[in-house]
Short mmCIF file of C-alpha atoms and ligand atoms in Angstrom, two decimals:
data_model
loop_
_atom_site.label_atom_id
_atom_site.label_comp_id
_atom_site.label_asym_id
_atom_site.label_seq_id
_atom_site.Cartn_x
_atom_site.Cartn_y
_atom_site.Cartn_z
CA UNK A 1302 -34.85 58.29 -82.02
CA UNK A 1303 -31.44 56.56 -82.42
CA UNK A 1304 -28.97 57.68 -79.77
CA UNK A 1305 -25.76 56.34 -78.13
CA UNK A 1306 -24.45 56.93 -74.70
CA UNK A 1307 -21.28 57.24 -72.59
CA UNK A 1308 -21.22 56.50 -68.90
CA UNK A 1309 -18.24 57.92 -67.01
CA UNK A 1310 -17.21 55.36 -64.42
CA UNK A 1311 -13.56 56.00 -64.25
CA UNK A 1312 -13.44 58.18 -61.14
CA UNK A 1313 -12.08 56.94 -57.76
CA UNK A 1314 -14.76 58.83 -55.91
CA UNK A 1315 -12.71 59.57 -52.76
CA UNK A 1316 -15.34 61.89 -51.29
CA UNK A 1317 -17.72 58.91 -50.90
CA UNK A 1318 -15.41 57.51 -48.09
CA UNK A 1319 -12.76 54.89 -48.00
CA UNK A 1320 -13.08 51.44 -49.70
CA UNK A 1321 -14.55 50.57 -53.10
CA UNK A 1322 -15.23 53.46 -55.54
CA UNK A 1323 -18.84 54.39 -55.34
CA UNK A 1324 -19.87 53.19 -58.87
CA UNK A 1325 -19.17 49.61 -57.88
CA UNK A 1326 -20.82 49.80 -54.36
CA UNK A 1327 -24.09 47.93 -53.70
CA UNK A 1328 -27.21 50.00 -53.65
CA UNK A 1329 -30.39 48.24 -52.73
CA UNK A 1330 -29.18 44.97 -54.07
CA UNK A 1331 -27.10 45.84 -57.11
CA UNK A 1332 -24.15 47.92 -57.93
CA UNK A 1333 -24.61 51.74 -58.41
CA UNK A 1334 -23.46 51.55 -62.10
CA UNK A 1335 -25.89 48.87 -62.91
CA UNK A 1336 -28.91 51.02 -62.24
CA UNK A 1337 -28.24 53.62 -64.95
CA UNK A 1338 -26.93 50.90 -67.49
CA UNK A 1339 -30.30 49.10 -67.14
CA UNK A 1340 -32.20 52.45 -67.60
CA UNK A 1341 -30.26 53.29 -70.82
CA UNK A 1342 -30.61 49.58 -72.26
CA UNK A 1343 -34.39 49.75 -71.50
CA UNK A 1344 -34.54 53.16 -73.33
CA UNK A 1345 -33.22 51.50 -76.53
CA UNK A 1346 -29.64 52.93 -76.66
CA UNK A 1347 -28.00 51.95 -79.88
CA UNK A 1348 -24.51 51.79 -78.49
CA UNK A 1349 -23.47 52.17 -74.82
CA UNK A 1350 -19.80 52.84 -73.87
CA UNK A 1351 -18.71 52.63 -70.19
CA UNK A 1352 -15.58 54.46 -69.48
CA UNK A 1353 -13.61 52.59 -66.75
CA UNK A 1354 -10.16 52.01 -65.39
CA UNK A 1355 -8.50 48.98 -66.90
CA UNK A 1356 -7.87 47.56 -63.36
CA UNK A 1357 -11.61 47.74 -62.77
CA UNK A 1358 -12.39 45.29 -65.66
CA UNK A 1359 -13.20 42.44 -63.27
CA UNK A 1360 -15.62 44.42 -61.04
CA UNK A 1361 -17.21 45.95 -64.12
CA UNK A 1362 -18.02 42.56 -65.63
CA UNK A 1363 -19.33 41.26 -62.29
CA UNK A 1364 -21.58 44.45 -61.88
CA UNK A 1365 -23.18 43.94 -65.31
CA UNK A 1366 -23.43 40.19 -65.39
CA UNK A 1367 -26.13 38.97 -67.58
CA UNK A 1368 -26.49 42.31 -69.30
CA UNK A 1369 -25.55 42.57 -72.99
CA UNK A 1370 -25.48 45.68 -75.23
CA UNK A 1371 -22.60 47.53 -73.67
CA UNK A 1372 -18.96 47.94 -74.34
CA UNK A 1373 -16.15 49.49 -72.34
CA UNK A 1374 -13.11 51.66 -72.95
CA UNK A 1375 -10.15 52.98 -70.84
CA UNK A 1376 -10.56 56.24 -68.89
CA UNK A 1377 -8.24 59.13 -68.96
CA UNK A 1378 -6.49 61.09 -66.17
CA UNK A 1379 -9.41 63.57 -65.99
CA UNK A 1380 -13.15 63.35 -66.45
CA UNK A 1381 -12.77 65.42 -69.65
CA UNK A 1382 -10.28 62.93 -71.10
CA UNK A 1383 -12.48 60.09 -70.08
CA UNK A 1384 -15.53 61.62 -71.81
CA UNK A 1385 -13.51 62.07 -74.97
CA UNK A 1386 -12.27 58.44 -74.80
CA UNK A 1387 -15.86 57.43 -74.65
CA UNK A 1388 -16.88 59.52 -77.64
CA UNK A 1389 -13.84 57.99 -79.57
CA UNK A 1390 -15.29 54.54 -78.96
CA UNK A 1391 -18.49 55.60 -80.71
CA UNK A 1392 -16.71 56.33 -84.02
CA UNK A 1393 -18.68 53.51 -85.73
CA UNK A 1394 -21.92 55.41 -85.13
CA UNK A 1395 -23.17 58.31 -87.29
CA UNK A 1396 -21.06 61.44 -86.49
CA UNK A 1397 -24.14 63.64 -85.76
CA UNK A 1398 -25.97 61.03 -83.80
CA UNK A 1399 -27.24 62.23 -80.40
CA UNK A 1400 -25.09 61.06 -77.59
CA UNK A 1401 -25.90 61.07 -73.81
CA UNK A 1402 -23.12 61.54 -71.38
CA UNK A 1403 -24.02 60.22 -67.93
CA UNK A 1404 -22.35 60.10 -64.56
CA UNK A 1405 -22.25 56.60 -63.10
CA UNK A 1406 -22.78 58.13 -59.63
CA UNK A 1407 -26.34 59.21 -60.58
CA UNK A 1408 -28.10 55.75 -60.46
CA UNK A 1409 -31.73 56.70 -60.60
CA UNK A 1410 -31.92 57.58 -64.21
CA UNK A 1411 -35.62 57.56 -65.35
CA UNK A 1412 -37.03 57.32 -68.86
CA UNK A 1413 -38.47 60.90 -68.61
CA UNK A 1414 -35.01 62.49 -68.14
CA UNK A 1415 -33.58 60.53 -71.13
CA UNK A 1416 -36.62 61.40 -73.44
CA UNK A 1417 -36.55 65.03 -72.18
CA UNK A 1418 -32.98 65.83 -73.19
CA UNK A 1419 -33.18 63.89 -76.52
CA UNK A 1420 -36.35 65.78 -77.49
CA UNK A 1421 -34.83 69.18 -76.53
CA UNK A 1422 -31.69 68.49 -78.53
CA UNK A 1423 -33.70 69.09 -81.71
CA UNK A 1424 -33.69 72.80 -81.08
CA UNK A 1425 -30.26 73.28 -79.35
CA UNK A 1426 -26.60 72.42 -79.41
CA UNK A 1427 -27.00 70.72 -75.96
CA UNK A 1428 -29.67 69.80 -73.54
CA UNK A 1429 -29.31 69.11 -69.77
CA UNK A 1430 -31.67 68.20 -66.89
CA UNK A 1431 -31.65 71.03 -64.44
CA UNK A 1432 -33.25 71.77 -61.06
CA UNK A 1433 -33.94 75.39 -59.97
CA UNK A 1434 -31.99 76.36 -56.94
CA UNK A 1435 -34.57 76.41 -54.05
CA UNK A 1436 -32.31 77.21 -51.11
CA UNK A 1437 -31.17 80.69 -50.41
CA UNK A 1438 -27.67 81.16 -51.40
CA UNK A 1439 -24.99 82.68 -49.02
CA UNK A 1440 -21.44 83.49 -49.95
CA UNK A 1441 -18.44 84.05 -47.52
CA UNK A 1442 -16.14 82.20 -45.14
CA UNK A 1443 -17.88 80.24 -42.28
CA UNK A 1444 -16.77 82.66 -39.53
CA UNK A 1445 -16.92 85.89 -41.58
CA UNK A 1446 -19.89 87.88 -42.52
CA UNK A 1447 -22.07 86.35 -45.24
CA UNK A 1448 -23.80 87.98 -48.11
CA UNK A 1449 -26.88 86.61 -49.74
CA UNK A 1450 -26.65 86.05 -53.48
CA UNK A 1451 -29.60 86.15 -55.90
CA UNK A 1452 -30.67 82.76 -56.97
CA UNK A 1453 -32.88 83.82 -60.06
CA UNK A 1454 -32.06 81.67 -63.15
CA UNK A 1455 -29.70 79.53 -61.20
CA UNK A 1456 -29.76 75.75 -61.97
CA UNK A 1457 -28.29 72.64 -60.53
CA UNK A 1458 -27.08 70.76 -63.67
CA UNK A 1459 -27.58 67.03 -63.71
CA UNK A 1460 -26.92 64.25 -66.17
CA UNK A 1461 -27.49 62.68 -68.71
CA UNK A 1462 -26.48 65.69 -70.93
CA UNK A 1463 -27.26 65.41 -74.66
CA UNK A 1464 -25.30 66.61 -77.60
CA UNK A 1465 -24.58 65.67 -81.20
CA UNK A 1466 -21.40 63.75 -81.03
CA UNK A 1467 -19.39 65.71 -83.66
CA UNK A 1468 -20.48 69.01 -82.02
CA UNK A 1469 -19.26 67.80 -78.49
CA UNK A 1470 -15.98 66.46 -79.97
CA UNK A 1471 -15.33 69.75 -81.72
CA UNK A 1472 -16.13 71.76 -78.55
CA UNK A 1473 -13.72 69.54 -76.51
CA UNK A 1474 -10.96 70.13 -79.20
CA UNK A 1475 -11.51 73.96 -78.79
CA UNK A 1476 -11.50 73.94 -75.00
CA UNK A 1477 -8.91 76.32 -73.53
CA UNK A 1478 -9.84 76.27 -69.92
CA UNK A 1479 -9.29 77.82 -67.45
CA UNK A 1480 -8.86 74.55 -65.50
CA UNK A 1481 -11.03 71.39 -66.13
CA UNK A 1482 -14.65 71.63 -67.20
CA UNK A 1483 -16.95 70.17 -64.52
CA UNK A 1484 -19.50 68.95 -67.03
CA UNK A 1485 -19.84 68.66 -70.83
CA UNK A 1486 -22.39 71.48 -71.26
CA UNK A 1487 -19.74 73.91 -70.05
CA UNK A 1488 -17.47 72.86 -72.96
CA UNK A 1489 -20.23 73.37 -75.46
CA UNK A 1490 -21.18 76.77 -73.92
CA UNK A 1491 -17.61 77.99 -74.15
CA UNK A 1492 -17.50 76.95 -77.77
CA UNK A 1493 -20.53 79.21 -78.41
CA UNK A 1494 -23.15 76.46 -78.33
CA UNK A 1495 -26.67 77.00 -77.03
CA UNK A 1496 -27.44 74.65 -74.19
CA UNK A 1497 -31.08 74.44 -72.86
CA UNK A 1498 -32.46 73.06 -69.61
CA UNK A 1499 -35.12 70.39 -69.38
CA UNK A 1500 -36.90 69.45 -66.16
CA UNK A 1501 -34.40 67.76 -63.85
CA UNK A 1502 -35.35 65.07 -61.38
CA UNK A 1503 -34.51 65.11 -57.66
CA UNK A 1504 -34.15 61.42 -57.95
CA UNK A 1505 -31.19 61.99 -60.23
CA UNK A 1506 -29.11 62.90 -57.26
CA UNK A 1507 -25.37 62.40 -57.46
CA UNK A 1508 -23.91 60.04 -54.81
CA UNK A 1509 -20.99 62.04 -53.54
CA UNK A 1510 -20.74 61.71 -49.78
CA UNK A 1511 -21.07 58.63 -47.55
CA UNK A 1512 -24.43 59.85 -46.17
CA UNK A 1513 -25.81 60.02 -49.73
CA UNK A 1514 -25.93 56.24 -49.77
CA UNK A 1515 -28.32 56.02 -46.85
CA UNK A 1516 -30.74 58.39 -48.58
CA UNK A 1517 -30.34 56.58 -51.92
CA UNK A 1518 -31.16 53.29 -50.20
CA UNK A 1519 -34.41 54.76 -49.10
CA UNK A 1520 -35.08 56.36 -52.46
CA UNK A 1521 -34.41 52.98 -54.16
CA UNK A 1522 -37.71 51.65 -52.77
CA UNK A 1523 -39.52 54.31 -54.58
CA UNK A 1524 -37.97 53.55 -57.87
CA UNK A 1525 -39.55 49.99 -58.16
CA UNK A 1526 -42.94 49.04 -59.47
CA UNK A 1527 -45.02 46.11 -58.53
CA UNK A 1528 -46.37 43.82 -61.38
CA UNK A 1529 -48.74 40.94 -61.31
CA UNK A 1530 -49.12 38.11 -63.75
CA UNK A 1531 -51.57 35.26 -64.00
CA UNK A 1532 -51.25 31.79 -65.64
CA UNK A 1533 -53.66 29.00 -66.56
CA UNK A 1534 -52.96 25.54 -67.81
CA UNK A 1535 -54.81 22.17 -68.22
CA UNK A 1536 -53.83 18.70 -69.13
CA UNK A 1537 -55.82 15.53 -69.96
CA UNK A 1538 -55.73 12.45 -67.75
CA UNK A 1539 -54.37 9.33 -69.35
CA UNK A 1540 -53.04 5.86 -68.27
CA UNK A 1541 -50.25 5.95 -65.91
CA UNK A 1542 -48.96 5.29 -62.39
CA UNK A 1543 -47.92 8.72 -61.11
CA UNK A 1544 -48.48 12.37 -61.81
CA UNK A 1545 -46.14 15.44 -61.40
CA UNK A 1546 -47.75 18.44 -59.69
CA UNK A 1547 -45.87 21.55 -58.49
CA UNK A 1548 -42.65 19.76 -58.90
CA UNK A 1549 -43.63 16.73 -56.68
CA UNK A 1550 -44.35 13.21 -58.00
CA UNK A 1551 -47.52 11.80 -56.61
CA UNK A 1552 -48.43 8.14 -56.87
CA UNK A 1553 -51.78 7.91 -58.68
CA UNK A 1554 -53.77 5.53 -60.93
CA UNK A 1555 -53.46 7.94 -63.80
CA UNK A 1556 -51.05 10.51 -65.30
CA UNK A 1557 -51.39 13.84 -67.12
CA UNK A 1558 -50.60 13.78 -70.80
CA UNK A 1559 -48.33 16.35 -72.28
CA UNK A 1560 -45.22 16.97 -74.31
CA UNK A 1561 -43.10 17.65 -71.16
CA UNK A 1562 -43.87 16.07 -67.79
CA UNK A 1563 -47.30 17.78 -68.01
CA UNK A 1564 -46.92 19.50 -64.58
CA UNK A 1565 -49.89 21.86 -64.95
CA UNK A 1566 -49.01 23.62 -61.64
CA UNK A 1567 -45.54 24.54 -62.64
CA UNK A 1568 -46.79 25.50 -66.19
CA UNK A 1569 -49.43 27.91 -64.95
CA UNK A 1570 -46.94 29.32 -62.46
CA UNK A 1571 -44.28 29.81 -65.22
CA UNK A 1572 -46.83 31.69 -67.32
CA UNK A 1573 -47.82 33.90 -64.37
CA UNK A 1574 -44.15 34.95 -63.85
CA UNK A 1575 -43.71 35.54 -67.62
CA UNK A 1576 -46.87 37.49 -67.70
CA UNK A 1577 -45.77 39.76 -64.86
CA UNK A 1578 -42.69 40.86 -66.81
CA UNK A 1579 -44.41 40.96 -70.28
CA UNK A 1580 -42.30 38.05 -71.56
CA UNK A 1581 -44.87 36.16 -73.53
CA UNK A 1582 -45.79 32.57 -72.46
CA UNK A 1583 -44.10 29.22 -71.86
CA UNK A 1584 -44.67 28.18 -75.46
CA UNK A 1585 -42.62 31.12 -76.66
CA UNK A 1586 -39.61 30.11 -74.62
CA UNK A 1587 -39.97 26.29 -74.80
CA UNK A 1588 -41.87 25.40 -78.00
CA UNK A 1589 -43.83 22.13 -77.76
CA UNK A 1590 -42.67 21.37 -81.30
CA UNK A 1591 -39.04 21.27 -80.12
CA UNK A 1592 -37.97 17.66 -79.44
CA UNK A 1593 -35.57 18.71 -76.72
CA UNK A 1594 -38.43 19.51 -74.35
CA UNK A 1595 -40.06 16.02 -74.76
CA UNK A 1596 -40.54 14.62 -71.36
CA UNK A 1597 -38.54 17.54 -69.90
CA UNK A 1598 -38.99 18.22 -66.09
CA UNK A 1599 -40.87 21.47 -65.83
CA UNK A 1600 -38.86 22.87 -63.04
CA UNK A 1601 -36.35 24.13 -65.71
CA UNK A 1602 -39.11 26.15 -67.33
CA UNK A 1603 -39.90 27.83 -63.97
CA UNK A 1604 -36.18 28.43 -63.23
CA UNK A 1605 -35.89 30.11 -66.69
CA UNK A 1606 -38.82 32.57 -65.87
CA UNK A 1607 -37.20 33.36 -62.49
CA UNK A 1608 -33.89 34.03 -64.30
CA UNK A 1609 -35.61 36.47 -66.68
CA UNK A 1610 -36.96 38.37 -63.66
CA UNK A 1611 -33.51 38.55 -62.12
CA UNK A 1612 -31.97 39.66 -65.45
CA UNK A 1613 -34.02 42.77 -65.49
CA UNK A 1614 -33.12 43.66 -61.91
CA UNK A 1615 -36.39 42.34 -60.56
CA UNK A 1616 -37.37 40.18 -57.56
CA UNK A 1617 -40.25 37.81 -56.99
CA UNK A 1618 -42.59 38.93 -54.11
CA UNK A 1619 -44.94 36.01 -53.81
CA UNK A 1620 -46.78 33.34 -55.76
CA UNK A 1621 -50.14 31.50 -55.35
CA UNK A 1622 -51.11 28.34 -57.25
CA UNK A 1623 -54.47 26.68 -57.30
CA UNK A 1624 -54.90 23.11 -58.52
CA UNK A 1625 -58.32 22.12 -59.66
CA UNK A 1626 -59.24 18.42 -59.72
CA UNK A 1627 -61.42 15.75 -58.10
CA UNK A 1628 -58.49 13.33 -57.77
CA UNK A 1629 -55.81 12.86 -56.47
CA UNK A 1630 -56.24 14.47 -53.03
CA UNK A 1631 -53.80 17.42 -52.92
CA UNK A 1632 -53.83 18.22 -49.33
CA UNK A 1633 -51.43 15.42 -48.14
CA UNK A 1634 -48.79 16.77 -50.66
CA UNK A 1635 -49.24 20.51 -50.25
CA UNK A 1636 -46.37 21.01 -47.76
CA UNK A 1637 -43.99 19.13 -50.08
CA UNK A 1638 -45.25 21.24 -53.12
CA UNK A 1639 -44.73 24.59 -51.26
CA UNK A 1640 -41.23 23.47 -50.25
CA UNK A 1641 -40.32 22.41 -53.72
CA UNK A 1642 -41.63 25.73 -55.27
CA UNK A 1643 -39.85 27.75 -52.58
CA UNK A 1644 -36.62 25.98 -53.49
CA UNK A 1645 -36.97 26.60 -57.25
CA UNK A 1646 -38.09 30.17 -56.73
CA UNK A 1647 -35.53 31.08 -53.96
CA UNK A 1648 -38.45 32.43 -51.83
CA UNK A 1649 -39.20 31.84 -48.12
CA UNK A 1650 -42.05 29.44 -47.49
CA UNK A 1651 -44.55 31.99 -46.41
CA UNK A 1652 -44.34 33.66 -49.86
CA UNK A 1653 -45.35 30.45 -51.64
CA UNK A 1654 -48.96 29.24 -51.53
CA UNK A 1655 -50.48 26.07 -53.01
CA UNK A 1656 -54.27 25.52 -52.81
CA UNK A 1657 -56.64 22.99 -54.24
CA UNK A 1658 -60.22 22.82 -55.11
CA UNK A 1659 -62.73 20.55 -56.80
CA UNK A 1660 -65.46 21.72 -59.11
CA UNK A 1661 -68.08 19.51 -57.46
CA UNK A 1662 -68.37 17.18 -60.36
CA UNK A 1663 -68.96 19.84 -62.97
CA UNK A 1664 -67.01 20.43 -66.15
CA UNK A 1665 -63.92 18.67 -67.47
CA UNK A 1666 -62.16 18.54 -64.13
CA UNK A 1667 -65.29 17.40 -62.38
CA UNK A 1668 -65.80 14.63 -64.92
CA UNK A 1669 -62.17 13.54 -64.42
CA UNK A 1670 -61.13 14.28 -67.95
CA UNK A 1671 -58.35 16.53 -66.92
CA UNK A 1672 -56.67 18.76 -64.29
CA UNK A 1673 -56.48 22.52 -64.40
CA UNK A 1674 -54.17 24.94 -62.58
CA UNK A 1675 -54.09 28.66 -62.23
CA UNK A 1676 -51.45 30.87 -60.68
CA UNK A 1677 -50.72 34.44 -59.76
CA UNK A 1678 -47.17 35.86 -59.37
CA UNK A 1679 -46.14 39.24 -57.95
CA UNK A 1680 -42.83 40.62 -59.11
CA UNK A 1681 -41.05 43.90 -58.31
CA UNK A 1682 -38.83 45.46 -60.98
CA UNK A 1683 -37.16 48.75 -61.54
CA UNK A 1684 -39.63 51.36 -62.81
MG1 MG B 2842 -48.96 22.63 -69.86
#
């Protein structure tokens, strides 16, 4: 389903404590805003508008570095005005296209919440994720007598909230108060629209108070998945004086033949990383038919794969490479290879392994026709 989205990131968020507004603060290695932007881009949003203050332009661009597919517009004096500014920036999209309105302060936006409200919008004027109130509700001043309130049919409203854009704009135009609406569903409700509740997600918590960040840091670990990829490569031996293996040049009486520097270790490892993030293989990114890669040093292939991991908010966990050949002896060069790989990958040495084996004279590696390499890479990315 085609949909657009508005993220409201114009607030100063004073309740979250002094210093930087909460949407720009670091949460488990990336800015709070970036979490939900990545989720919406991964969900296939057609146009994403981030409503921010003009003086936050620099920090906004820093926060979303390497991400494309978003645009920004200036916020208003209130949340309601900011939302309307965001909707106005979607004027080039179909008027009745579903639009999600999301608070930047809810970083853990999962695909299920997005799909849930979009699906529910087919039968309603608005759809919001909601959690049933589980605690007993009390009313009264702290030092006065309390009364207990019924909690039946009470919901904690979350975002993203889904509407048809023309319907939401018309509801805002008709809003008469009292006061400011605290969410968009309220505006549609007052205009007579039917808003329905889809299953909310406790992970969609809103970061409001300083202590919320500590809990969110712990939750951040639970929003990541571990992925594994494997790679294999082989090159033929030919006349030469040295060979490149795992980014290290080794003096040898032969060399490996290939379009680039034929570093089978780096090629297998590059494919393993690409495999872990579902990004095809090395040939997709650096076609052997392209003359610019002739004789190229393969560390750039590996660096590119690492960059693709980082672009999607991921981190490398560890890698393990096995070189398969009778000659040259790998052991004297293993430490240098691990160090070189650790440098390219930005990993500590104990997360980088290089091993070697022969095939006891069997097969093409045993007969000395070529060298083979295999690799495994483990990557963590947002779920
Ligand atoms: Mg190769």
